[in-house]
XYZ file of C-alpha atoms in Angstrom:
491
model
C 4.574 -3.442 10.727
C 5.831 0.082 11.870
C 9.164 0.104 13.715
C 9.133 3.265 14.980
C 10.067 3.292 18.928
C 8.894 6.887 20.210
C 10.059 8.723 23.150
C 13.518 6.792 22.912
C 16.401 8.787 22.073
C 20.107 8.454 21.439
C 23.253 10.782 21.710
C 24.561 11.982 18.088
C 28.448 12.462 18.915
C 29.795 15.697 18.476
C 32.063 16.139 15.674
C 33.966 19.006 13.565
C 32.497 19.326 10.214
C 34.374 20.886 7.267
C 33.739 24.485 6.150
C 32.816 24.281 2.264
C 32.365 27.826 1.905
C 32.212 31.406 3.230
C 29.323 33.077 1.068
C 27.013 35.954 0.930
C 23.674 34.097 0.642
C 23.128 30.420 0.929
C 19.233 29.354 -0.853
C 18.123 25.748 0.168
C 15.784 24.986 -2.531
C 15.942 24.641 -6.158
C 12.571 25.184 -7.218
C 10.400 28.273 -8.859
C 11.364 30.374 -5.256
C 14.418 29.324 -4.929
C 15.655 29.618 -8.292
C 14.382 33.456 -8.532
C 15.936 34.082 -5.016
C 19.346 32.914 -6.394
C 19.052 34.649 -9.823
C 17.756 38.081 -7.901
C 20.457 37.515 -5.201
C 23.441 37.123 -7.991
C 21.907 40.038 -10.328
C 22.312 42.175 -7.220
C 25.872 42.109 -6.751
C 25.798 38.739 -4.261
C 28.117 35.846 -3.706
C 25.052 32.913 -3.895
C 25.219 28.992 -2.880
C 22.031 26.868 -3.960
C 22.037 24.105 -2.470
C 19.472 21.562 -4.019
C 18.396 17.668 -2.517
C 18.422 16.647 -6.496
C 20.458 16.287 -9.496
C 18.388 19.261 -10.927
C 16.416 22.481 -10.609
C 12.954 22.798 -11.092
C 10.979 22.106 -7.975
C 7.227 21.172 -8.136
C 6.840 21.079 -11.540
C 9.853 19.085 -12.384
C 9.684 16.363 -9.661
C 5.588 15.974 -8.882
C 5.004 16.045 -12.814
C 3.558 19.047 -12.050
C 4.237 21.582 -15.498
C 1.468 23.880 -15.095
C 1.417 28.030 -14.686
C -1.349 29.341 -13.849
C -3.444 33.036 -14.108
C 0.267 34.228 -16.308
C -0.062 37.410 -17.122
C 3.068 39.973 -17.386
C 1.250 43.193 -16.929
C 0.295 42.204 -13.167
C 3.630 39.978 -12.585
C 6.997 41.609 -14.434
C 10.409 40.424 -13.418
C 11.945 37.139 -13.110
C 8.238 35.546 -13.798
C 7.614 37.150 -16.879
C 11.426 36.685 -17.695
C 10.921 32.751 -17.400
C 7.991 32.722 -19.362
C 8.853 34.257 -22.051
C 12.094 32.433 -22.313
C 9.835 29.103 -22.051
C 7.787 30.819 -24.680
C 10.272 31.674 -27.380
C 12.211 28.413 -27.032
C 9.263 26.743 -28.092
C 8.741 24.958 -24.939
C 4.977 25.648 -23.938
C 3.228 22.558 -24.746
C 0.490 22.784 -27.263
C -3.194 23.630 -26.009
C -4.800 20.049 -25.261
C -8.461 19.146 -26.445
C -9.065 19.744 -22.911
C -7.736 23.071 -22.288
C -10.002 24.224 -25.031
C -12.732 22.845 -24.834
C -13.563 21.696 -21.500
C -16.681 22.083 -19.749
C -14.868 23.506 -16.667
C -14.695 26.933 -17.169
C -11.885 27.692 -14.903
C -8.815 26.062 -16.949
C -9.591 27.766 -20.683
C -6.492 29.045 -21.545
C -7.375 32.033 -23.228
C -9.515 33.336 -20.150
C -7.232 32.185 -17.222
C -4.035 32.269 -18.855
C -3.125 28.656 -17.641
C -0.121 27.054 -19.891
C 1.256 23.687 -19.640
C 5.142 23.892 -19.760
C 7.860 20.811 -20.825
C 9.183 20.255 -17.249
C 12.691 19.121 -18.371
C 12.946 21.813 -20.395
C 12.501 24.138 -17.693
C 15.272 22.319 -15.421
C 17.480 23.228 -18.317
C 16.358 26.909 -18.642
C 16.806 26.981 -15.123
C 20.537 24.836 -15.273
C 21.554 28.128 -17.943
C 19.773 30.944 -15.908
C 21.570 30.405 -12.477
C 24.948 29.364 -14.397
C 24.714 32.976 -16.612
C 23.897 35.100 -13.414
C 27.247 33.010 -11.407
C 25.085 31.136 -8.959
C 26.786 28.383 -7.720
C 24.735 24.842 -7.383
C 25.634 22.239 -5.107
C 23.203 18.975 -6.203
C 22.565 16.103 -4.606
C 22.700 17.784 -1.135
C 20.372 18.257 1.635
C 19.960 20.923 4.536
C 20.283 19.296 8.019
C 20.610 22.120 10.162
C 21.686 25.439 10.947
C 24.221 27.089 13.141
C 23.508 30.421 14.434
C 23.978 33.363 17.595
C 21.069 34.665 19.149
C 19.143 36.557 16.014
C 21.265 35.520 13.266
C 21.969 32.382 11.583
C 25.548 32.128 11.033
C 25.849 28.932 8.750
C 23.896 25.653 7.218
C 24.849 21.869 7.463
C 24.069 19.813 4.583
C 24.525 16.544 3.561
C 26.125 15.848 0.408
C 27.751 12.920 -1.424
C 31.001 13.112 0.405
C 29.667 13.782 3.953
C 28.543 16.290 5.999
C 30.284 20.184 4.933
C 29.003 23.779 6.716
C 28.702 26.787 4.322
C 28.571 29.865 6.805
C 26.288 32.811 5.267
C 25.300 36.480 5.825
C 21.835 35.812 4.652
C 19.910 32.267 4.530
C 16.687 31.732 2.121
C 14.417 28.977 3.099
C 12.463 27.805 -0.241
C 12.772 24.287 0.543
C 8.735 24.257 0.319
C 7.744 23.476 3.794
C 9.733 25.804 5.428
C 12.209 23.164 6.582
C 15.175 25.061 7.185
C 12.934 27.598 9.316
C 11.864 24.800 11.601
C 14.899 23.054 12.223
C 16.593 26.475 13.046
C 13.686 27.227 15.627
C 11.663 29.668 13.779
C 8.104 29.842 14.837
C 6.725 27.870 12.205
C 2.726 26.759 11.338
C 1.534 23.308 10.859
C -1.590 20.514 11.636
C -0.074 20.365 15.416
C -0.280 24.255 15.650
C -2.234 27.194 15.618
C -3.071 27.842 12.114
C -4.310 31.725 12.091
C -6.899 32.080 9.278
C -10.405 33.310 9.216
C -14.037 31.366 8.089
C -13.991 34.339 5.492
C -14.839 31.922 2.771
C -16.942 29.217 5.304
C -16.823 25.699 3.978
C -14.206 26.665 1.155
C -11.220 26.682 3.477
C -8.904 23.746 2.651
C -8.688 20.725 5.498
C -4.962 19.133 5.216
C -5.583 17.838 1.387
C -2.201 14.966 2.045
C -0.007 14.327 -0.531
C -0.653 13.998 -4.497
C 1.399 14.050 -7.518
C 1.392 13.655 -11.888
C 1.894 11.261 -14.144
C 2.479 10.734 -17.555
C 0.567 8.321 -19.882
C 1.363 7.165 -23.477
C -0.556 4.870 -25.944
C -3.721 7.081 -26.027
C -5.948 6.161 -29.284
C -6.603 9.992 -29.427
C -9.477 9.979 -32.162
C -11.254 6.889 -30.573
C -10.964 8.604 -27.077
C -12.250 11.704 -28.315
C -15.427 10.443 -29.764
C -16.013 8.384 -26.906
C -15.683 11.557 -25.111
C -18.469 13.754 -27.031
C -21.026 10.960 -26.029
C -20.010 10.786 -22.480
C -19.863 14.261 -21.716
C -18.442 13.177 -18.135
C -14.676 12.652 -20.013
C -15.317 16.081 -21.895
C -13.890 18.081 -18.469
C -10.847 18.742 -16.965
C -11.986 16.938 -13.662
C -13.137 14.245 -15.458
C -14.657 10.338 -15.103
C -16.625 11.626 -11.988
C -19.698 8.779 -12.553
C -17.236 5.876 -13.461
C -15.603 7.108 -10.240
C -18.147 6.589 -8.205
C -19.001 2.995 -9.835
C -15.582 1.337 -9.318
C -15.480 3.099 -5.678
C -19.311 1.201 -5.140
C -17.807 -2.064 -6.736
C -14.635 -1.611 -4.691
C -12.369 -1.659 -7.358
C -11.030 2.301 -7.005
C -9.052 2.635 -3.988
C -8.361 6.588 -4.625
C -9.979 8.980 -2.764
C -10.311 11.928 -4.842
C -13.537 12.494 -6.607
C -12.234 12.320 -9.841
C -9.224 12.392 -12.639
C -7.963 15.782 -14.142
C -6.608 15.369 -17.416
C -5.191 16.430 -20.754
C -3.953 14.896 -23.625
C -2.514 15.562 -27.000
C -3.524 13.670 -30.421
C 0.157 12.286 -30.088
C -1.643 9.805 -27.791
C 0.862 11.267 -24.824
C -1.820 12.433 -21.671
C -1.178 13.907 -18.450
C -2.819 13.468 -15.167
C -3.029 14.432 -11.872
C -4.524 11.353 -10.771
C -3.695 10.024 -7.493
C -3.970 11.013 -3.646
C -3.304 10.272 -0.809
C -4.800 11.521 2.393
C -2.904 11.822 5.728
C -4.340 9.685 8.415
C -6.005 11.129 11.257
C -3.649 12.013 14.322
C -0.809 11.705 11.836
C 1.361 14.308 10.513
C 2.756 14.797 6.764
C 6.340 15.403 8.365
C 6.760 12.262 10.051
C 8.822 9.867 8.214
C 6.732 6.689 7.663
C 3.700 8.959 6.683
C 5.690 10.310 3.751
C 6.922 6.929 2.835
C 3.143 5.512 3.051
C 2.475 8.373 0.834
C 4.721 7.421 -2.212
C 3.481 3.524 -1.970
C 0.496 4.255 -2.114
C 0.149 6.579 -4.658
C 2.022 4.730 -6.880
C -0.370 1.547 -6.306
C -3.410 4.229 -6.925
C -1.863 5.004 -10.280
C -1.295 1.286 -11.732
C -4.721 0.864 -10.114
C -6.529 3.653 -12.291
C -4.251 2.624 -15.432
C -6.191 -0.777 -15.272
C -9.739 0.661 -14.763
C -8.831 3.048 -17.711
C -8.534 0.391 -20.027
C -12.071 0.226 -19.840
C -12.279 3.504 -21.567
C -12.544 3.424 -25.402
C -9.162 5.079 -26.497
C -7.302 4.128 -23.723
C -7.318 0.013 -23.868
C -3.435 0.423 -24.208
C -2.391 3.641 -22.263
C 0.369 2.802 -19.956
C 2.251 4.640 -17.604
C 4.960 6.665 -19.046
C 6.911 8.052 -16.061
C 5.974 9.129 -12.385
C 6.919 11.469 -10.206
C 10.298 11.498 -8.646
C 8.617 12.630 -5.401
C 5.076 13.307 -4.072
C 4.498 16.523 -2.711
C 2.379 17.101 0.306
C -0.687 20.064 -0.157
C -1.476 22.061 3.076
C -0.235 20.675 6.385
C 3.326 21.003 6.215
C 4.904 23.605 8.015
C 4.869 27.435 6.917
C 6.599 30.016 8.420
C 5.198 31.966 11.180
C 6.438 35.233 10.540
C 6.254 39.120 10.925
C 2.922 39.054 9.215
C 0.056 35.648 8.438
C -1.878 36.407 5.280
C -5.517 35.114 6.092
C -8.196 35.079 3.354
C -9.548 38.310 3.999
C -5.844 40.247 2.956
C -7.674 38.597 -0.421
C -10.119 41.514 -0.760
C -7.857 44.363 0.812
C -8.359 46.989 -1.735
C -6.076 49.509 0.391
C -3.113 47.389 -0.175
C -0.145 47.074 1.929
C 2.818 49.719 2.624
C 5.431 46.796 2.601
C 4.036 45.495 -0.584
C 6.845 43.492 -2.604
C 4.275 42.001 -5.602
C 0.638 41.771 -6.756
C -0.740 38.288 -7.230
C -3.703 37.401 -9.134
C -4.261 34.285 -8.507
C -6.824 32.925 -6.737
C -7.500 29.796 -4.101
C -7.061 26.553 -5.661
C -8.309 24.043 -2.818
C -8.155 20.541 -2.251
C -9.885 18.820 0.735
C -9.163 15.509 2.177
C -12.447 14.039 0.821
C -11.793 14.843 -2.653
C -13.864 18.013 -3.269
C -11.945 20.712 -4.239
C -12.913 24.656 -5.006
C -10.636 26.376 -8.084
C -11.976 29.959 -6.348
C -13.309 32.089 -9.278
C -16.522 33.115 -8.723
C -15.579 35.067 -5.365
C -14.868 38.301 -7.030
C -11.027 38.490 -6.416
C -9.096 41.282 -7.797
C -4.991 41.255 -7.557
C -4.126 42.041 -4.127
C -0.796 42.741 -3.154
C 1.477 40.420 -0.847
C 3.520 42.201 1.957
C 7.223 41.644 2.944
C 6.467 40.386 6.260
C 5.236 37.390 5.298
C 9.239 36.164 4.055
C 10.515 37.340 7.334
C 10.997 35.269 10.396
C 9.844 36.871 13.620
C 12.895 35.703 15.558
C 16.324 36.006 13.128
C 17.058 39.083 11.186
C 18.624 37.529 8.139
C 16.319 34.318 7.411
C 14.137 34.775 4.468
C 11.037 32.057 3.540
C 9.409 32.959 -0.005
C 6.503 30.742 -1.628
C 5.028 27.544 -0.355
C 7.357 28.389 3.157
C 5.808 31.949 3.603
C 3.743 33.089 6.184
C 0.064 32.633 4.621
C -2.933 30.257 6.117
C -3.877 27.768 3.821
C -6.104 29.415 1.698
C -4.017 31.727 0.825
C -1.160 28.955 0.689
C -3.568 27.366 -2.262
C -2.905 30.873 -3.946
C 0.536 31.830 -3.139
C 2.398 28.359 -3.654
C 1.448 28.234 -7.495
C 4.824 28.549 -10.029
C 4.422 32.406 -10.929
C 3.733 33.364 -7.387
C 6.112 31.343 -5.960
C 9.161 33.175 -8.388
C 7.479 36.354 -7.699
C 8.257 35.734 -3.805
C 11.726 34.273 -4.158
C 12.905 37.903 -6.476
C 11.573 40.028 -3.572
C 13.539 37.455 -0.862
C 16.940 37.637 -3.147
C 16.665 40.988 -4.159
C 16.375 41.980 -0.139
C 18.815 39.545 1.002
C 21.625 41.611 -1.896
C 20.063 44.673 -1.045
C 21.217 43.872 2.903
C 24.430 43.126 1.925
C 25.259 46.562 0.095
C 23.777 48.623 2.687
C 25.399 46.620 5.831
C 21.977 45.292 7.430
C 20.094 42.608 7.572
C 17.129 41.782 5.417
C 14.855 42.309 8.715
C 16.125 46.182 8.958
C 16.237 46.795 5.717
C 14.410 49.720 4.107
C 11.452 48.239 2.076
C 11.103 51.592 0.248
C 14.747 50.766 -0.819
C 13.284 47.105 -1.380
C 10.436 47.959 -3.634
C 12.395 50.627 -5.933
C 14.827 48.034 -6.764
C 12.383 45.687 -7.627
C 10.293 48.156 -9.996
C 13.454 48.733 -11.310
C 14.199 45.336 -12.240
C 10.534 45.181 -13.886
C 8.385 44.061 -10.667
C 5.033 44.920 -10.314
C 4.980 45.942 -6.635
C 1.711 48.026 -6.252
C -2.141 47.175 -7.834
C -2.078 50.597 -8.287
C 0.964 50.173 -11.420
C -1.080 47.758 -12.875
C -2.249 49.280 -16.065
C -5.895 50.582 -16.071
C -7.114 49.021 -19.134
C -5.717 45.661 -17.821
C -7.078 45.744 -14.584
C -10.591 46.428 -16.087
C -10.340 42.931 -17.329
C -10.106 41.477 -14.198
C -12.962 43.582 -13.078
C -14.971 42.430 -15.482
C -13.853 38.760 -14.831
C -14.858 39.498 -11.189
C -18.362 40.470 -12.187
C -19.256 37.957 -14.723
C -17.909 34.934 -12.479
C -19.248 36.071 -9.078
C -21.619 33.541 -7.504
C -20.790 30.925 -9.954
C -19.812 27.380 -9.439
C -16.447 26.824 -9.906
């Protein structure tokens, strides 16, 4: 039984909370955006405060079990991305190519063509751990953003929580990349979501995403590798990345499946260690993915979805023994959470803009990755996208000068969101929002006024790719040709 008692209210008392610290730029977020905002923000000459609601960094990845970068490539991306990347890359921490990733019948996740790598997610909190610590950022764990404190146009300060009570840090410049744009709302940004006006375009008809709820990963062990796999080359339906579609829709018709999604993406190693992004759960009608019992309905139920699967598996030659190995530490809700509303929306049809934007801050090449409600899902490839570049309006709020919201919390509609709030993209958003919010701070304004030539000539210099046109011709041929050859194609 629900206890909650709307339209009731009661008075917090007012109290005098502790100033922690005076600081230059205060990120809430520790994930791919906030991590790059920090390291940018410090590089630049900036004192930076990180202030992260768990014991580590990593966002996404590390916390939904979601390790996966997608559509890498250096020669459109540069800076902190590539930086990350390669660091994950010569440490020996990208995981080995599954059976899947080579092989599968689904032509979108092929490694070698879409430059998708699977990472080792605790590896990467530690990369991140030594990155921030190098540059001087300062990390406060364990600690979550309640509010903000401001005057007119500028925020002044943030609340958080933390293990010994409620401290303020006051700030010049404040970076949102909690991934929903939290800090934005409760400061009184204009923000997107299910209850508002979402501004996006039927460019792409049917394609564009309904609120998809939340989902996470999971790791399996006890995988008879070699049985599984020639189990596999009979039943051509395991041979995919989105895999088991016809045995889903036999335990859903003998009502023993209770997940909605269509079917189970997967990869696994001959170490008999899988991965999966297996369960869903969809937000009900009238309900919103904000509201506290909804999120709390989310993790119970996913979690009963996964032991659920793990029994119906055991069905499958090679995996009579898989069990779970570890879940996520938190779901993560796909489109319907908030996003800012900001200086500029990017809509579906920015997507084709071949003229580009003035304002420009990266080029993304990544295209929409959708997930609807029902379980269907479109991995975009066969529209003929070329990298398009991503304008600084989108980080800025329309009604503070110095509040900054890179990746997931930008200002995109949701199809663009399913581009925009993948790893790379994400760091490629939070260098342009640290780089402008240190860039502010030397030239005495705020990141709203500052000069975005200024903006973008720092960030070439610091190896960004700001413009399609930098993007070498020989490289961008390739994507070209990818255009042509996947255009009109099911994905």
């Amino acid at each position: 039984m629900k206890t909650r008692r709307p339209n009731e209210f009661v008075t917090e008392p007012v109290r005098s909370v502790p100033v922690y610290a005076e600081t230059d730029v205060v990120v809430i977020g520790g994930g791919p955006a906030g991590v790059a905002a920090a390291l940018a923000a410090a590089r630049g000459g900036a004192r930076v405060i990180l202030v992260e609601q768990y014991g580590y960094l990593g966002g996404k990845p590390a916390t939904c079990h979601n390790p996966i970068l997608n559509w890498v490539d250096p020669k459109v991306q540069g800076g902190i991305a590539t930086e990350i990347f390669e660091s994950l890359r010569a440490a020996n921490q990208i995981m080995p190519e599954s059976y899947i990733q080579k092989n599968s019948l689904d032509s979108c996740v092929v490694q070698e063509k879409y430059d998708c790598y699977m990472i080792d997610e605790e590896y990467l909190k530690y990369l991140f751990d030594q990155k921030t610590q190098e540059a001087g950022v300062e990390i406060l764990f364990n600690s979550r953003c309640t509010g903000v404190s401001k005057e007119g146009e500028k925020i002044t300060g943030v609340f958080i929580e933390t293990l010994e009570g409620r401290l303020a840090i006051l700030t010049e410049t404040l970076i949102d990349a909690s991934g929903y744009a939290f800090v934005a709302w409760q400061a009184g940004a204009p923000v997107v979501g299910e209850n508002f006006e979402i501004p996006t375009d039927d460019f792409l008809g049917e394609r564009i995403p309904t609120q998809s709820g939340y989902n996470t990963g999971v790791w399996f062990r006890n995988m008879d590798y070699e049985k599984y796999r020639e189990y596999a080359q009979t039943h051509p339906e395991w041979e995919k990345w989105h895999c088991g579609r016809e045995s889903y829709v036999k335990w859903k018709e003998d009502g023993r499946l209770k997940e909605r999604f269509a079917y189970f993406s997967k990869a696994e190693w001959p170490d008999g260690r899988a991965w999966s992004m297996c369960a869903h759960y969809p937000i009900p009608k009238g309900r919103q993915p904000w509201e506290a019992d909804v999120a709390s309905d989310a993790e119970l139920v996913i979690r009963e979805s996964t032991w659920n699967l793990v029994n119906l598996l055991h069905e499958i030659p090679g995996m009579e023994n898989i069990t779970v190995e570890q879940t996520a530490v938190a779901a993560v809700c796909g489109t319907g959470q908030h996003r800012l509303d900001g200086e500029y929306c990017l809509v579906s049809r920015d997507l084709f803009n071949r003229e580009g934007f003035e304002d420009s801050i990266f080029v993304s090449n990544t295209v929409p990755d959708i997930y609807h409600v029902d379980g269907r899902s479109h991995y975009c490839v066969d529209i003929g996208i070329l990298p398009y570049e991503v304008p600084y309006r989108i980080l800025l709020a329309r009604n503070f000068d110095n509040l900054l919201c890179p990746g997931s919390s930008a200002s995109t509609d949701m199809t663009v969101w399913s581009c925009t709030a993948h790893v790379v993209q994400c760091m490629q958003a939070g260098q342009a929002a640290g780089t402008a919010a240190a860039l502010a701070k030397k030239k005495g304004t705020t990141p709203k006024h500052l000069d975005v030539k200024a903006l973008q000539e720092q960030l070439r210099k610091d190896g960004v790719v700001v413009k399609a046109s930098e993007i070498p011709p020989e490289r961008m041929a390739v994507y070209r040709e990818r255009a042509e050859t996947m255009r009109g194609q099911e994905s």
